[in-house]
Structures are given as structure tokens and as C-alpha cells.
Coordinates of C-alpha atoms (C1' of nucleotides) in Angstrom, one line a residue:
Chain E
X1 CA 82.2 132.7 102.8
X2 CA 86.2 131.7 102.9
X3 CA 88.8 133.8 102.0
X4 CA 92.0 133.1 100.9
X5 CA 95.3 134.4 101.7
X6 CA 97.2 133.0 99.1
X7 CA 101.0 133.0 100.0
X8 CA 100.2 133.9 103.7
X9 CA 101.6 131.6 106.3
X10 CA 98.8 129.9 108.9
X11 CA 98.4 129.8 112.6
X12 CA 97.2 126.6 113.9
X13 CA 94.4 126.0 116.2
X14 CA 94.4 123.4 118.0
X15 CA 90.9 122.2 119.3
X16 CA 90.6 119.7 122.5
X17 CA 87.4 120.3 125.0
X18 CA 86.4 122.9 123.2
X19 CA 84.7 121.4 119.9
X20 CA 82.4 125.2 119.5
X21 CA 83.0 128.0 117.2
X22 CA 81.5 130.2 119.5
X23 CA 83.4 132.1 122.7
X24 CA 86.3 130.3 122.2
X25 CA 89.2 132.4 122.6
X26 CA 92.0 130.8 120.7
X27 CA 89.7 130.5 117.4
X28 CA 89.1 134.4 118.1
X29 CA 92.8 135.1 118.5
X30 CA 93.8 133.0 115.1
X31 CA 91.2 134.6 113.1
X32 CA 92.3 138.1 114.2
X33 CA 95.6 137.9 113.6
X34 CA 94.9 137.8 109.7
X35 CA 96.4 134.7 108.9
X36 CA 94.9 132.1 107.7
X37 CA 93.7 129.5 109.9
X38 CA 94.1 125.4 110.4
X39 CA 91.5 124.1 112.6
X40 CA 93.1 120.4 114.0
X41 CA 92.0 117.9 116.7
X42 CA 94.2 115.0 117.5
X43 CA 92.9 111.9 119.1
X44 CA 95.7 111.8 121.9
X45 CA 97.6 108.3 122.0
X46 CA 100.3 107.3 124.4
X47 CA 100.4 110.4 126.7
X48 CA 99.7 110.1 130.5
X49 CA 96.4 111.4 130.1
X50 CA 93.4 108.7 131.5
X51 CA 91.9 107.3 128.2
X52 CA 88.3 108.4 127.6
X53 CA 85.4 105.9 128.6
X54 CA 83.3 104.2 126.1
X55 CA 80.2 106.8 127.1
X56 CA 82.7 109.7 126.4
X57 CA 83.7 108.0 123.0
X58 CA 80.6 107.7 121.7
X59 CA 80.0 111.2 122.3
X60 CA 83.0 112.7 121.0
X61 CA 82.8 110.9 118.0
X62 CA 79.5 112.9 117.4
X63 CA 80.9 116.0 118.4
X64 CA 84.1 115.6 115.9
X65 CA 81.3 115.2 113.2
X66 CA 79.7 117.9 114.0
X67 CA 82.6 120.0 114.4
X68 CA 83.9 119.4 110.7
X69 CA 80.4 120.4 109.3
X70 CA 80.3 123.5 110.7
X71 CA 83.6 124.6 109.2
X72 CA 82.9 122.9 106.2
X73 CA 79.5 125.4 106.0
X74 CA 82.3 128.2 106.3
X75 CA 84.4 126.9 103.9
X76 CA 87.1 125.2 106.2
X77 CA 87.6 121.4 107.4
X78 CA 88.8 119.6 111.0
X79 CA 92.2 118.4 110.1
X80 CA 92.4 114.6 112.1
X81 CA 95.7 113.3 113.8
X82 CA 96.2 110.3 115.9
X83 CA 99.4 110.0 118.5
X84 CA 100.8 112.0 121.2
X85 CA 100.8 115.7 120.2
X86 CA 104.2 116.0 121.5
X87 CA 105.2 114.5 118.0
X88 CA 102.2 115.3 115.9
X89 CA 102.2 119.9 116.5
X90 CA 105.6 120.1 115.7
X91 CA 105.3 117.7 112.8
X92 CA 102.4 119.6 111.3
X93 CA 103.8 122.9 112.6
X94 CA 107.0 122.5 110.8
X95 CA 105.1 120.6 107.5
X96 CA 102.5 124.1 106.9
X97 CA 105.1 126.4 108.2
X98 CA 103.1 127.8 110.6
X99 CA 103.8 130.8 112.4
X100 CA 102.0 130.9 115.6
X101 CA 99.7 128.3 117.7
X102 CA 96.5 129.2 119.5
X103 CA 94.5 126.4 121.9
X104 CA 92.5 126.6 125.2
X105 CA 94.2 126.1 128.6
X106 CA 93.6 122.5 130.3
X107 CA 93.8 122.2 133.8
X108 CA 94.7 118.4 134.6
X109 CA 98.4 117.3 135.4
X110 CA 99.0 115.1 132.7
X111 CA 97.0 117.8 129.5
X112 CA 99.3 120.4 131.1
X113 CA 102.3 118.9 131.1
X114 CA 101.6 117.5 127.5
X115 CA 100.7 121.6 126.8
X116 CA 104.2 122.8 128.6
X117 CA 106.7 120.3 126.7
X118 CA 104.8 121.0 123.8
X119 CA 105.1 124.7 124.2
X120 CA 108.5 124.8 125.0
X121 CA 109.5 123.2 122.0
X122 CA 107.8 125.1 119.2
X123 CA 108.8 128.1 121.0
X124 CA 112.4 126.8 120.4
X125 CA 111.3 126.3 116.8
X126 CA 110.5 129.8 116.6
X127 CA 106.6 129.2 116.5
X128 CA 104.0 131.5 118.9
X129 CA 102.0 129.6 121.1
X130 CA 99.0 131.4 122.7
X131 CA 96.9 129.2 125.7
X132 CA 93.6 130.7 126.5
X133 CA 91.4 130.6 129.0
X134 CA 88.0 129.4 127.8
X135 CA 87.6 126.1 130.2
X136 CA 86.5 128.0 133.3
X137 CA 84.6 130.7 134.5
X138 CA 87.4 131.7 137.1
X139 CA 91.5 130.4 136.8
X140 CA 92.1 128.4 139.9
X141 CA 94.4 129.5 142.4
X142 CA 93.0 133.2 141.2
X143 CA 91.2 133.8 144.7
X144 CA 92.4 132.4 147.3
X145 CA 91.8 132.1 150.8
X146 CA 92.4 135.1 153.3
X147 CA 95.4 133.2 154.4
X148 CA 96.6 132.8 151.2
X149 CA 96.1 129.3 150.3
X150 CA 93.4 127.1 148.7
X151 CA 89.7 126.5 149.1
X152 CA 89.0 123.5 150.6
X153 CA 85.4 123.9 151.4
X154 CA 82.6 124.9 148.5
X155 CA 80.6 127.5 150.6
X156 CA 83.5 129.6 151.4
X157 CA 85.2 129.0 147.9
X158 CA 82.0 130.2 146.0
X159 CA 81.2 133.0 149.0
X160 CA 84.4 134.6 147.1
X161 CA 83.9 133.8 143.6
X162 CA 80.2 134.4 143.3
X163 CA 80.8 138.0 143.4
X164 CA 83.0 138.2 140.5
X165 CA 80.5 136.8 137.9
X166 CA 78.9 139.5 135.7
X167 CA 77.5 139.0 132.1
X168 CA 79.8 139.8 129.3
X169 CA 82.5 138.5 131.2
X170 CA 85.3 135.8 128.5
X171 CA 82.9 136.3 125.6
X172 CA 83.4 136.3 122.3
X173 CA 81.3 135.9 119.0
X174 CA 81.4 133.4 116.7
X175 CA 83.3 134.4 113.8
X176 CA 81.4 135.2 110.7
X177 CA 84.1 133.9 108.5
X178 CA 87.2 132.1 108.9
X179 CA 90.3 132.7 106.5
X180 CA 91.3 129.3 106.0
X181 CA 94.4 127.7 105.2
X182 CA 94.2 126.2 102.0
X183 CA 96.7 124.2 101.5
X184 CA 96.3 120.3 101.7
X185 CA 96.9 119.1 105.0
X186 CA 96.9 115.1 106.0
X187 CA 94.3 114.4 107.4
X188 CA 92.9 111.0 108.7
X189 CA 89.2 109.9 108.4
X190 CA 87.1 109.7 111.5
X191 CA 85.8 106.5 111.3
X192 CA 89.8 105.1 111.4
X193 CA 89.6 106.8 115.5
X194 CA 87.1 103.7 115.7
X195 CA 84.8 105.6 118.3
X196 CA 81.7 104.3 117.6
X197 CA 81.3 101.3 119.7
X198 CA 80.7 98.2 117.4
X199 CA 80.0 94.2 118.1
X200 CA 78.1 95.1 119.1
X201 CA 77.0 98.6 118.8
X202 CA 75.3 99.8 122.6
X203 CA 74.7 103.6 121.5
X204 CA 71.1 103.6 120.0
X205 CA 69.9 104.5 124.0
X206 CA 72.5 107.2 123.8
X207 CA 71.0 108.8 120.7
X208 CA 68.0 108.8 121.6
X209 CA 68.8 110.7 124.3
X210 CA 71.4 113.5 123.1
X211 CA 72.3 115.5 120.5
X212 CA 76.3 116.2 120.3
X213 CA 77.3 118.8 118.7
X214 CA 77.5 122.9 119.1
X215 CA 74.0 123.5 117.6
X216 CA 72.4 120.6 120.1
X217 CA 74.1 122.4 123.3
X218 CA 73.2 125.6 122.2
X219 CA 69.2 124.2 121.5
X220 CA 69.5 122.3 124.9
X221 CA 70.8 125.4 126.8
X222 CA 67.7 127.8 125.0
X223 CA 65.2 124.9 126.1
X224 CA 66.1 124.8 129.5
X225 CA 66.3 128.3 129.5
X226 CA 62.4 128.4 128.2
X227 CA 61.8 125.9 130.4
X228 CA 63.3 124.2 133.7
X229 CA 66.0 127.2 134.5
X230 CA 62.4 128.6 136.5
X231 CA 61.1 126.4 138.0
X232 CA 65.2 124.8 138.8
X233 CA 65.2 125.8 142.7
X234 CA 62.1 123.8 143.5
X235 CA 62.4 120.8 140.9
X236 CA 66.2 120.2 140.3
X237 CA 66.2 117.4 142.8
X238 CA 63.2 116.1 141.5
X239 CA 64.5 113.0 138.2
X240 CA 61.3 113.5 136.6
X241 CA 60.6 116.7 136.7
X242 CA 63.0 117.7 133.4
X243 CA 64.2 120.6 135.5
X244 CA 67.5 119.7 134.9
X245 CA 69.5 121.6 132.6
X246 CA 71.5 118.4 130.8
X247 CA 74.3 120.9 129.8
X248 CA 76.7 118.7 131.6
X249 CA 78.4 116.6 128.7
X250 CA 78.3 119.9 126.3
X251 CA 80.0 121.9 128.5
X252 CA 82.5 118.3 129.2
X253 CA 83.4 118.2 125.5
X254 CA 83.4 122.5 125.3
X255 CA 80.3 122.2 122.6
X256 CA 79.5 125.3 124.7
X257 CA 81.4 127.7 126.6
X258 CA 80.7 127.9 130.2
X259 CA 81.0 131.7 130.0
X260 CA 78.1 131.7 127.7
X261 CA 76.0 129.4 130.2
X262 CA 76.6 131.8 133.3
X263 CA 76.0 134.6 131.0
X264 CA 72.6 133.5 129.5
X265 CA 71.5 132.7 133.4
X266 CA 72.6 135.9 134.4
X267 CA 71.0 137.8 131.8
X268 CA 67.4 136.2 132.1
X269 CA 68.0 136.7 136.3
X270 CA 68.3 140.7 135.0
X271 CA 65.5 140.7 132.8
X272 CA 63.0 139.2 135.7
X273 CA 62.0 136.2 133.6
X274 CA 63.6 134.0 136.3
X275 CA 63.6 134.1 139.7
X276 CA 66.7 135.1 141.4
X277 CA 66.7 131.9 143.6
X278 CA 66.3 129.4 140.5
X279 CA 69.3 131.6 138.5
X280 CA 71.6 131.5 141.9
X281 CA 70.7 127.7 142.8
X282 CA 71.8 127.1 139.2
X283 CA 74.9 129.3 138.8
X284 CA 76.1 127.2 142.5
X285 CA 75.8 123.9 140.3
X286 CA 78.2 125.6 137.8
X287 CA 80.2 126.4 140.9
X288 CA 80.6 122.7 142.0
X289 CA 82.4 122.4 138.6
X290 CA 84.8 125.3 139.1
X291 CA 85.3 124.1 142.7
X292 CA 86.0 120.4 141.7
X293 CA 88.6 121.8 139.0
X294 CA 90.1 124.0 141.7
X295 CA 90.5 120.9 143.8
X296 CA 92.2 118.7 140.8
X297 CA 94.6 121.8 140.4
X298 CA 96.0 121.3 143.9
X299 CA 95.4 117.3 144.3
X300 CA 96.1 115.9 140.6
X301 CA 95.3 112.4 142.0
X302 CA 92.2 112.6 142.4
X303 CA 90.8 109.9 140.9
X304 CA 93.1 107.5 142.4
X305 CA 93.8 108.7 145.9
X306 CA 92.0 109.6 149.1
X307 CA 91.7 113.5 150.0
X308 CA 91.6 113.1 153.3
X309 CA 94.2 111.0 155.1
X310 CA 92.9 107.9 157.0
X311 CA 91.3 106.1 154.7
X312 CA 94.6 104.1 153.0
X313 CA 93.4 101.2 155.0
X314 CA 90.0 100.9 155.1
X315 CA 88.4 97.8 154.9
X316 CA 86.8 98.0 151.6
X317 CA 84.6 95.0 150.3
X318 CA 85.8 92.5 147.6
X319 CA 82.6 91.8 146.3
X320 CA 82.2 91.0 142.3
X321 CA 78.6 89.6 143.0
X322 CA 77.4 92.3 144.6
X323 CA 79.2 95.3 141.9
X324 CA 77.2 93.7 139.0
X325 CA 74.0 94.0 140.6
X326 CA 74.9 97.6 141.2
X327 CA 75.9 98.0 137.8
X328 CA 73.1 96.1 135.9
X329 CA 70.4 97.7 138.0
X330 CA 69.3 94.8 140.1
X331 CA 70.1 96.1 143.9
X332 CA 66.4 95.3 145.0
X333 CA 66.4 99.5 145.6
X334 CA 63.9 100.9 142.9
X335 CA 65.7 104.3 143.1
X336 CA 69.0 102.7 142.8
X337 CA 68.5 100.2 140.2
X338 CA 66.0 103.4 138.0
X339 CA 69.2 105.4 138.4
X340 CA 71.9 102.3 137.3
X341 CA 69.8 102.0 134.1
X342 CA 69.1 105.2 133.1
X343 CA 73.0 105.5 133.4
X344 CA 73.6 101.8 131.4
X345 CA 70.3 103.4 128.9
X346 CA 71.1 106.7 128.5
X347 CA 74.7 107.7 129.3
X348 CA 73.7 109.9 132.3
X349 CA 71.8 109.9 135.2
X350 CA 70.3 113.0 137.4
X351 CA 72.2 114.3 139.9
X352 CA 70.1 113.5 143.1
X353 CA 70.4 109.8 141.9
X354 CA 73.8 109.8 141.3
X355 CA 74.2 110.7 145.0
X356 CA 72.0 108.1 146.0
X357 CA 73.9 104.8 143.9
X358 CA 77.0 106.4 145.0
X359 CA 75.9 106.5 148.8
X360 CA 74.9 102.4 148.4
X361 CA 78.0 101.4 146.3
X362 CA 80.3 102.5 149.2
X363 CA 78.1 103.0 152.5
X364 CA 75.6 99.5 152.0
X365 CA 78.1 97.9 150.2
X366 CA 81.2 99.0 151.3
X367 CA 82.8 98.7 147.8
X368 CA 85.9 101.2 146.7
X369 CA 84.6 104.1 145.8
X370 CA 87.3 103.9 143.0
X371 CA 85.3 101.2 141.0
X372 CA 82.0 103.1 141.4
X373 CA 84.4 106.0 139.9
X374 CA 85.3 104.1 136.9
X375 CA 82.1 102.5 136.3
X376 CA 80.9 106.1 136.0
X377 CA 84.0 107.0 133.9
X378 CA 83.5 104.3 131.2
X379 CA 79.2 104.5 131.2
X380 CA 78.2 108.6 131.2
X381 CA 78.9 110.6 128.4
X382 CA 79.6 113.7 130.7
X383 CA 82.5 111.7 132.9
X384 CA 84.8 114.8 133.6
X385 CA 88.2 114.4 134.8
X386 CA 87.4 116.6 137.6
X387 CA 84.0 116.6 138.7
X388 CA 84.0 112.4 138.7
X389 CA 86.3 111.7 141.3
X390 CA 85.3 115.1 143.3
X391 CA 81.6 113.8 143.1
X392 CA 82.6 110.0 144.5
X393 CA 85.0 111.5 147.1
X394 CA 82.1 113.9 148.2
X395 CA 80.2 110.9 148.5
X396 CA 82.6 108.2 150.4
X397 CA 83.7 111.4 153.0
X398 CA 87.2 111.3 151.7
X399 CA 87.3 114.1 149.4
X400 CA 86.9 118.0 150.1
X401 CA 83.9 119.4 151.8
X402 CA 82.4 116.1 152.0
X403 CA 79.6 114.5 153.5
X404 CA 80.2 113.3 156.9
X405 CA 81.0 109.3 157.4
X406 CA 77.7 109.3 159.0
X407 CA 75.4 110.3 156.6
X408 CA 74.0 107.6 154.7
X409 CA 71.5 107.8 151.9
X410 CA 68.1 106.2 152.7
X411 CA 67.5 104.5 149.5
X412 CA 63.3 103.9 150.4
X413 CA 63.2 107.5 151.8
X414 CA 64.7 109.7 148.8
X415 CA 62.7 107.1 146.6
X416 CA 59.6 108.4 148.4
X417 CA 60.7 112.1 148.9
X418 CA 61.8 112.8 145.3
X419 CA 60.1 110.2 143.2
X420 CA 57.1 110.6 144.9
X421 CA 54.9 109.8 142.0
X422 CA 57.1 107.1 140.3
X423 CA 57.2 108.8 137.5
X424 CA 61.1 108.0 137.3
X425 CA 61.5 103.9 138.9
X426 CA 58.4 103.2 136.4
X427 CA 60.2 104.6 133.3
X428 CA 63.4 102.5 134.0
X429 CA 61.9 99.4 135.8
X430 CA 59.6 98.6 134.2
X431 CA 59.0 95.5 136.0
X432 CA 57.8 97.9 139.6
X433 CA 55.4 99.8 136.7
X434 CA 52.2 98.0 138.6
X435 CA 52.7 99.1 142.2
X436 CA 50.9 101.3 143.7
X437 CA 53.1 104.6 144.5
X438 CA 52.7 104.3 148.3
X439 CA 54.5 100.5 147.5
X440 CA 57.0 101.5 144.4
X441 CA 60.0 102.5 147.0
X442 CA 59.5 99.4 149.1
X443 CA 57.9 96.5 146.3
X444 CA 59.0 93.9 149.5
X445 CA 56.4 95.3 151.8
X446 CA 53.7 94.6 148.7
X447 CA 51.3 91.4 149.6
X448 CA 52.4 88.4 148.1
X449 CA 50.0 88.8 145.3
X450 CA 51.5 92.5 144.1
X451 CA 54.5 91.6 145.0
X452 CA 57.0 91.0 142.1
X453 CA 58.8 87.8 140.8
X454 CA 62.0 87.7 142.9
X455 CA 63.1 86.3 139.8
X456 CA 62.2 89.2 137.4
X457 CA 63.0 92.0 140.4
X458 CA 65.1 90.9 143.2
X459 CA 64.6 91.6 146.9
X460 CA 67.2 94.0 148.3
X461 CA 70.5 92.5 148.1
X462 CA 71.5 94.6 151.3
X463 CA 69.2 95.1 154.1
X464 CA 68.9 99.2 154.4
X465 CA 69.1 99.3 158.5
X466 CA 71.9 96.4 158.5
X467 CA 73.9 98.3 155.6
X468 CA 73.3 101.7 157.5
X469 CA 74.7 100.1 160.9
X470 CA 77.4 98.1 159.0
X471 CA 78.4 101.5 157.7
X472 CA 78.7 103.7 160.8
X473 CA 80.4 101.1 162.2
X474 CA 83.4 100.7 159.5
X475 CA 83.4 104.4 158.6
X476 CA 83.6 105.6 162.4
X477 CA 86.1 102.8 162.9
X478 CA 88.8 104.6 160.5
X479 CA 88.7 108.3 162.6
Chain R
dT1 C1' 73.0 118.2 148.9
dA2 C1' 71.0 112.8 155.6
dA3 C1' 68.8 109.8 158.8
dA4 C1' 67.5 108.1 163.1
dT5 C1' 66.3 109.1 167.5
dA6 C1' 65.6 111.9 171.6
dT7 C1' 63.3 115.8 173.4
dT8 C1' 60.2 119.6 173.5
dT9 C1' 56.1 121.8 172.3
dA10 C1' 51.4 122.7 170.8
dG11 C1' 46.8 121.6 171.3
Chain C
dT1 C1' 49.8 112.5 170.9
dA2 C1' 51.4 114.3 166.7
dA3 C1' 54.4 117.6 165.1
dA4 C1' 58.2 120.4 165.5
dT5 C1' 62.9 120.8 167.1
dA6 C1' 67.4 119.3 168.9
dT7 C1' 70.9 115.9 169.2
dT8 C1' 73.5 112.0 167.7
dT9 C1' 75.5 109.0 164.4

DNA sequence: TAAATATTTAG
DNA sequence: TAAATATTT
């Protein structure tokens, strides 16, 4: 399978969010140029950018794994490096004599800035270096508004993309065979990265649930294309229906290139096998992404400050009691506490229910959306530096496009409406498993002799039509 | 990608 | 008088 090119000097690839062999442009380019090729991830340490959550660990430790084994089938290995890459590329540029360096773009202040020292100075060194595009479907900034500046609202911002997306479009195979670099390269075990979370070990939910790794996003992205891309415009919002696609924390850690995805959808949209509303709904979800990277590109804080003026003094709650029943899954909500413990369980939690926790962590609660961020950050194994904060902003109404101060998620109501048969609260609480469905959304209301154990499920810590009232109250307060 | 409430309409 | 529709928050 390998081939050597004694004597030859190597370009370097450097891998981040994009652990794939597949459609990824700066493998491609290395392995075209002739030269052999050094595949190299390195764990960054002591750069600006926000360290990865426990969730995102776990995950990437998988995906590392898998990585090395499938350039070990061709032949090749994953050289490891711990440190800021600042010090470690030049180091192992300058060590292999390499002439030229390939990675994919990243589109965060802090990766870019890393990417734009870094560049300069093997450039100064006399070394190539190629950036890609590979992370997006579209480069922000690309298409902008008729006035010449940015989107700030989705309809508008995907109105003008939309039209641009046609199959084929940033593909390119996975290589048959990689000309290595043969030479030995230090290289540090994965285990020493210490991802897997230990004392103790949390993960076996995780597991269960996933499968890191190239060849588990591209079985995950043919299964939902057999089944759940169909049926996605009528059952997306629906947690138990499996209509979901659960790309999200491949396409996070690049096991699978977006490109591919909208291509795929595209394609089976052409062929007739899907309806054209179910393919479109979809390709919209993938436009949320692009949109919320578009938004980090012009507002790199994010995650830290408020979109839209007015909310710097806000009267967020101080309220540690009330956070850990939010977190643990103990709000008295069915919906909110099935969604909390999927999250805690699983690493991830569907999209409809993330709207909902998110709606009672900062509209019932009144806690920062900034700690409901976080919590998000450290527990789901998709946490994306983008799509996070843009989701939480979205949520609180101080971020782009977002929902109105006024609307506030009915937590008994969207139990009813899109967990109308349980299916979902009775899979992650247990404890509600016995009510009837007409009572699972509201166990309060059951008579006392259905009615759970306030002290194995709690009654709602927040009254929904005092929380709601509370709300409108704060959040018209602040405009 | 909302919910609650007021108002109108159908029967 | 329930259901559909409009308005307000």
C-alpha cells in the first residue's frame, strides 16, 4: 500500500477538526504534490484557544485512535505533539526538513491567530504553507449583504447562500495511498494526552451511544440517510422519533466533511428518494451552523459577551441551588429534567430539548445564560465553538436573529406537543415511567396515589406561570 | 424554531 | 360554544 520516496523531503499535514481522510483538502494537496507525507496532530497547550470540555475530550480521544488506524491500514501513523504549535511546527518542520505545510482553515479568533503567527514564521523559514478550506460549506464574509455588510439575520443570510449549494461542490476522494514519510518522527503516546476521563471514568453512557471515528460518521450519515433524512421535516422535532441525523459531533471534530453531508442530501433530493421538503429542512439545519460560524467571524466574543447591547446589566440570578437541579435533571419539568440527563447520559441531547432547558435555565430561572453555555461546553461531545454560544444567545434574546424576550418555552406544553407518547421523559426518568401519558408532562396534577415520591421526583422547583411572568417582567425591563 | 389571551367565525 | 384567527407579551 505505502510507497516510499527514499531521499525525498516531506510536506507536513497538519490535522485539527478535521480527523477524516476523506474530502479533506490539505491531505489531497500533500499527497499530490509527490512528496512524501507526515500526518501530525498536536494537543494545543497554552494558546488562547478555550480548552476543550470533558464531553469533547472523551470524544477526541476516540477519534485520535481512530485516526492513527486508518493510516496505519495505509501504511502511515498520526505523529502526537503536545504544546502550543507556535513552537512545536517549526520545531518539527525544521527537525524533518520539510518543504511545505498543508492544514484546513479555522475560523475562531484565537485558531487563526495561532494559524497566522505560525504561518508567518515558517514562511520566513523558507517553508510553504497551504490553508484550505474544508471547515465550511461557504467562507464567511463571501456573500454579503446588498449593502455590503454582514448577515445578521438567518432567513436572509441563507435566502443568499442556499442558492450556491450544488453537489460536487469542495470534494475530494479519499486517497488510495499515501506516500509516507518514513523517517522516525517523535512521537508521543496517546494515553500521555490523558483524555479519557478516569476516577472515576463517566464515559461508558457515551459509548454506548457513539461511535468516533471516520468510519462511525460515515455509517451514521448512510443510516440516517436510509432512514430519518425522509421522514426529517415531519419528525425532527420529535426526541423520540430517531429522525435526527446525530452528525453533529462528527462534523464538530471534521470525522466527516460537511461538503460531503450537503452533497449526499442533495444527491438523494435529485434521485426522488427524499422529499424535497425533508432534504431542504435539513440542509437549513446545516445552515444554522454556517450562520453561527459567520456570526463568530464578525463577533469573536461570543461566548462571553452579549450580541445585542442592553443586556450588561441585567439582573441575572445567583442561584447555585437552583443550577444543580438544572444540571442533575431534577427541575420537577419531565421534559427538562429527560433532556438534562440524556445530556449528563449520553453527551448530547436533541435539538428541540436543548431549546427547551435552555428557555428554563435563563427565562424561569433567570440564570446567566453563560453558565448554561459552559455546562453545555464541558457535558456534549458536539460543543462547537460557534454554534454553543450562538444557540444560548438565540435562546436568552441577546444574540443574532433571536427569539424575542417574550417568548418563553412552555415546559408542560412542548412536553405534551412533542413527546406526546412519552416515549422520551420515560427513557430518561425513569421514575415518571408509570404515568399515564395524559399525566407524564404534569406528574403534579396526578392523584395522590399516582403521584410520585417528592422525594424520588421533585415537584417543580419554579412555578411555570410565575417563572413566565417573572420573566416578561425582567426581560421587558432591560429594552 | 412561543405562549397566552382577545376576538372573530362557523355551525 | 368550540374552533380558528388576530393580537399582545
Amino acid at each position: 500500500m505505502s510507497t516510499e520516496i527514499s531521499g525525498s523531503v516531506p510536506v507536513i499535514v497538519w490535522f485539527r477538526d478535521d480527523l477524516r481522510l476523506a474530502d479533506h483538502p490539505a491531505l489531497d494537496a500533500a499527497v499530490t504534490s509527490g512528496q512524501p507525507v507526515l500526518c501530525l496532530f498536536v494537543l494545543e497547550e497554552d494558546t488562547e484557544r478555550r480548552p476543550l470540555g470533558g464531553a469533547s475530550r472523551w470524544w477526541l480521544d476516540k477519534s485520535l485512535a481512530s485516526l492513527d488506524r486508518d493510516l496505519n491500514r495505509l501504511g502511515g501513523q498520526l505523529i502526537l505533539r503536545r504544546g502550543d504549535p507556535r513552537r512545536i511546527l517549526p520545531e518539527v518542520a525544521a527537525s524533518v526538513g520539510a518543504t511545505a505545510l498543508h492544514f484546513n482553515r479555522r475560523y475562531d479568533q484565537a485558531g487563526s491567530d495561532v494559524d497566522d503567527t505560525l504561518t508567518a514564521m515558517l514562511r520566513q523559514r523558507g517553508v510553504a504553507v497551504v490553508s484550505h478550506a474544508a471547515w465550511l460549506l461557504f467562507e464567511p464574509g463571501a456573500i454579503q449583504t446588498k449593502t455590503g455588510g454582514p448577515f445578521r439575520v438567518f432567513t436572509p443570510f441563507w435566502r443568499a447562500h442556499r442558492p450556491h449549494l450544488a453537489p460536487k461542490a469542495q470534494l475530494r476522494r479519499r486517497p488510495e495511498t499515501i506516500a509516507f514519510f518514513k523517517t522516525a518522527v517523535a512521537s508521543e503516546p496517546l494515553a500521555s494526552f490523558d483524555l479519557h476521563p478516569t476516577r472515576p471514568d463517566w464515559s461508558a453512557g457515551l459509548a454506548e451511544s457513539w461511535t468516533p471515528g471516520e468510519a462511525g460518521a460515515k455509517a451514521r450519515l448512510v443510516a440516517f440517510l436510509d432512514d430519518g433524512l425522509s421522514r426529517y421535516a415531519a419528525e425532527r422535532d420529535v426526541p423520540a422519533a430517531g429522525a435526527s441525523s446525530r452528525l453533529s459531533p462528527h462534523l464538530r471534530f471534521g470525522e466527516i466533511a460537511v461538503a460531503r453531508v450537503a452533497h449526499e442530501v442533495m444527491k438523494a433530493q435529485d434521485s426522488g428518494s427524499t422529499p424535497v421538503e425533508a432534504a431542504e429542512k435539513f440542509l437549513a439545519e446545516v445552515g444554522w451552523r454556517e450562520f453561527a460560524w459567520h456570526l463568530l467571524s464578525v463577533f469573536p466574543d461570543l461566548a462571553t459577551r452579549n450580541f445585542q447591547t442592553g443586556f450588561e446589566r441585567f439582573a441575572w440570578q445567583e442561584d447555585a441551588v437552583a443550577l444543580s437541579a438544572w444540571t442533575t435533571g431534577h427541575t420537577g419539568y419531565p421534559i427538562v429534567d429527560a433532556g438534562m440527563r440524556e445530556l449528563w447520559q449520553t453527551g448530547s441531547m436533541h435539538n428541540r430539548v436543548r431549546m427547551i432547558t435552555a428557555s428554563f435555565l435563563v427565562k424561569h430561572l433567570l440564570i446567566h445564560w453563560r453558565l448554561g453555555e459552559q455546562w453545555f461546553w464541558d457535558t456534549l461531545v458536539d460543543a462547537d465553538l460557534a454554534s454553543n454560544p450562538f444557540g444560548w444567545q438565540w435562546v436568552a434574546g441577546t444574540g443574532a436573529d433571536a427569539a424575542p424576550y417574550f417568548r418563553v418555552f412552555n415546559p408542560i406544553t412542548q412536553g405534551e406537543k412533542f413527546d406526546p407518547g412519552g416515549g422520551y421523559v420515560r427513557r430518561f426518568v425513569p421514575e415518571l415511567a408509570q404515568l399515564p401519558d395524559r399525566l407524564l408532562h404534569r406528574p403534579w396534577e396526578a392523584p395522590p396515589l399516582l403521584r410520585p415520591d417528592p422525594l424520588l421526583y421533585p415537584p417543580p422547583i419554579v412555578d411555570h406561570d410565575e417563572g413566565r411572568k417573572r420573566a416578561l417582567a425582567a426581560f421587558a425591563e432591560r429594552r
